[in-house]
Tab-separated table of C-alpha atoms in Angstrom:
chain	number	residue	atom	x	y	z
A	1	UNK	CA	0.000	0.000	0.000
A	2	UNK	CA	3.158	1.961	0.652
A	3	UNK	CA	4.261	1.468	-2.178
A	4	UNK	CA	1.146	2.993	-4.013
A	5	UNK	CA	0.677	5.941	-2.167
A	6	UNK	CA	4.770	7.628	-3.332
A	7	UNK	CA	3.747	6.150	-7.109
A	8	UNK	CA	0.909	8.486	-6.665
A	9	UNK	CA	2.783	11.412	-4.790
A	10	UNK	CA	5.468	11.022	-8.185
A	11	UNK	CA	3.512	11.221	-10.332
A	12	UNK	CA	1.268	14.132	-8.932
A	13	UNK	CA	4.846	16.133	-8.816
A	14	UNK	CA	5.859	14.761	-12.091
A	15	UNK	CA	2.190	16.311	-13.588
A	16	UNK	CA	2.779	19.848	-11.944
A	17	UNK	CA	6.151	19.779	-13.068
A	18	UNK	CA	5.669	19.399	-16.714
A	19	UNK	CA	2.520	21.430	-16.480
A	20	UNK	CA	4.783	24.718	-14.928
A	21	UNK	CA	7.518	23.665	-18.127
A	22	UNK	CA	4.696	23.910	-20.537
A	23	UNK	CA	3.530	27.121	-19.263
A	24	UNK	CA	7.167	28.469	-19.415
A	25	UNK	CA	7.487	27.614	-22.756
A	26	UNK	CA	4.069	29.356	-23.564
A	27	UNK	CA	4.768	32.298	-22.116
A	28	UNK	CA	8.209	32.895	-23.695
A	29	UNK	CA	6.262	31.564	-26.812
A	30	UNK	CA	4.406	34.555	-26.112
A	31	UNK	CA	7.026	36.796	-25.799
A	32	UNK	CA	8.908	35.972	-28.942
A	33	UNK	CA	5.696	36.622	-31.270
A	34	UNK	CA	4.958	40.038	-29.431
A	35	UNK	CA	8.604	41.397	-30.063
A	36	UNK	CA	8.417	40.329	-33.689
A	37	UNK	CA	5.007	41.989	-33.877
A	38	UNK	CA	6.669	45.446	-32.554
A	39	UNK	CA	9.749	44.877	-35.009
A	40	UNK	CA	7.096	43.797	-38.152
A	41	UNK	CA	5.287	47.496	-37.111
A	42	UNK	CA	8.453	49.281	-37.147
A	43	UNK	CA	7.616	50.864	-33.766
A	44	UNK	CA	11.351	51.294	-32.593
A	45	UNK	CA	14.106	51.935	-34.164
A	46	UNK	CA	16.364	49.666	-36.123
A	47	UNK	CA	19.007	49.254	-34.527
A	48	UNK	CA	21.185	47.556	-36.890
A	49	UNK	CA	21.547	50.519	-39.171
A	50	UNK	CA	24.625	50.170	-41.519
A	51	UNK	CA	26.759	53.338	-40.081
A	52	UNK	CA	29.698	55.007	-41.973
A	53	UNK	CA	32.956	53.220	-41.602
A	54	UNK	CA	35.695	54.368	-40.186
A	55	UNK	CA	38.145	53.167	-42.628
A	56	UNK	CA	38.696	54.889	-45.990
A	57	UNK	CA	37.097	52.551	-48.747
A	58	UNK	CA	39.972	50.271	-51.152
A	59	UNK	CA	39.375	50.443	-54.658
């Protein structure tokens, strides 16, 4: 009967476990689509703006 009741604790823990993963991995699912939805509407800056070199050009 022991025996029963820890495979039961487990695999409670084991449930809530993957459950909090899974909502991790939402939420940072989240994240990701609502920063490329700010960089698709152009709403900041670009930051990766080619900038004048500093070196003279070689021809």
């Amino acid at each position: 009967m022991f025996e029963i009741e820890l495979h039961r604790l487990r695999h409670d823990d084991l449930v809530r476990r993957a459950e909090a993963e899974r909502r991790v991995r939402e939420a940072l699912r989240a994240r990701r689509a609502g920063r490329r939805g700010t960089a698709a509407r152009g709403a900041e800056p670009e930051s990766h703006t080619r900038r004048r070199s500093w070196f003279a050009r070689t021809v």
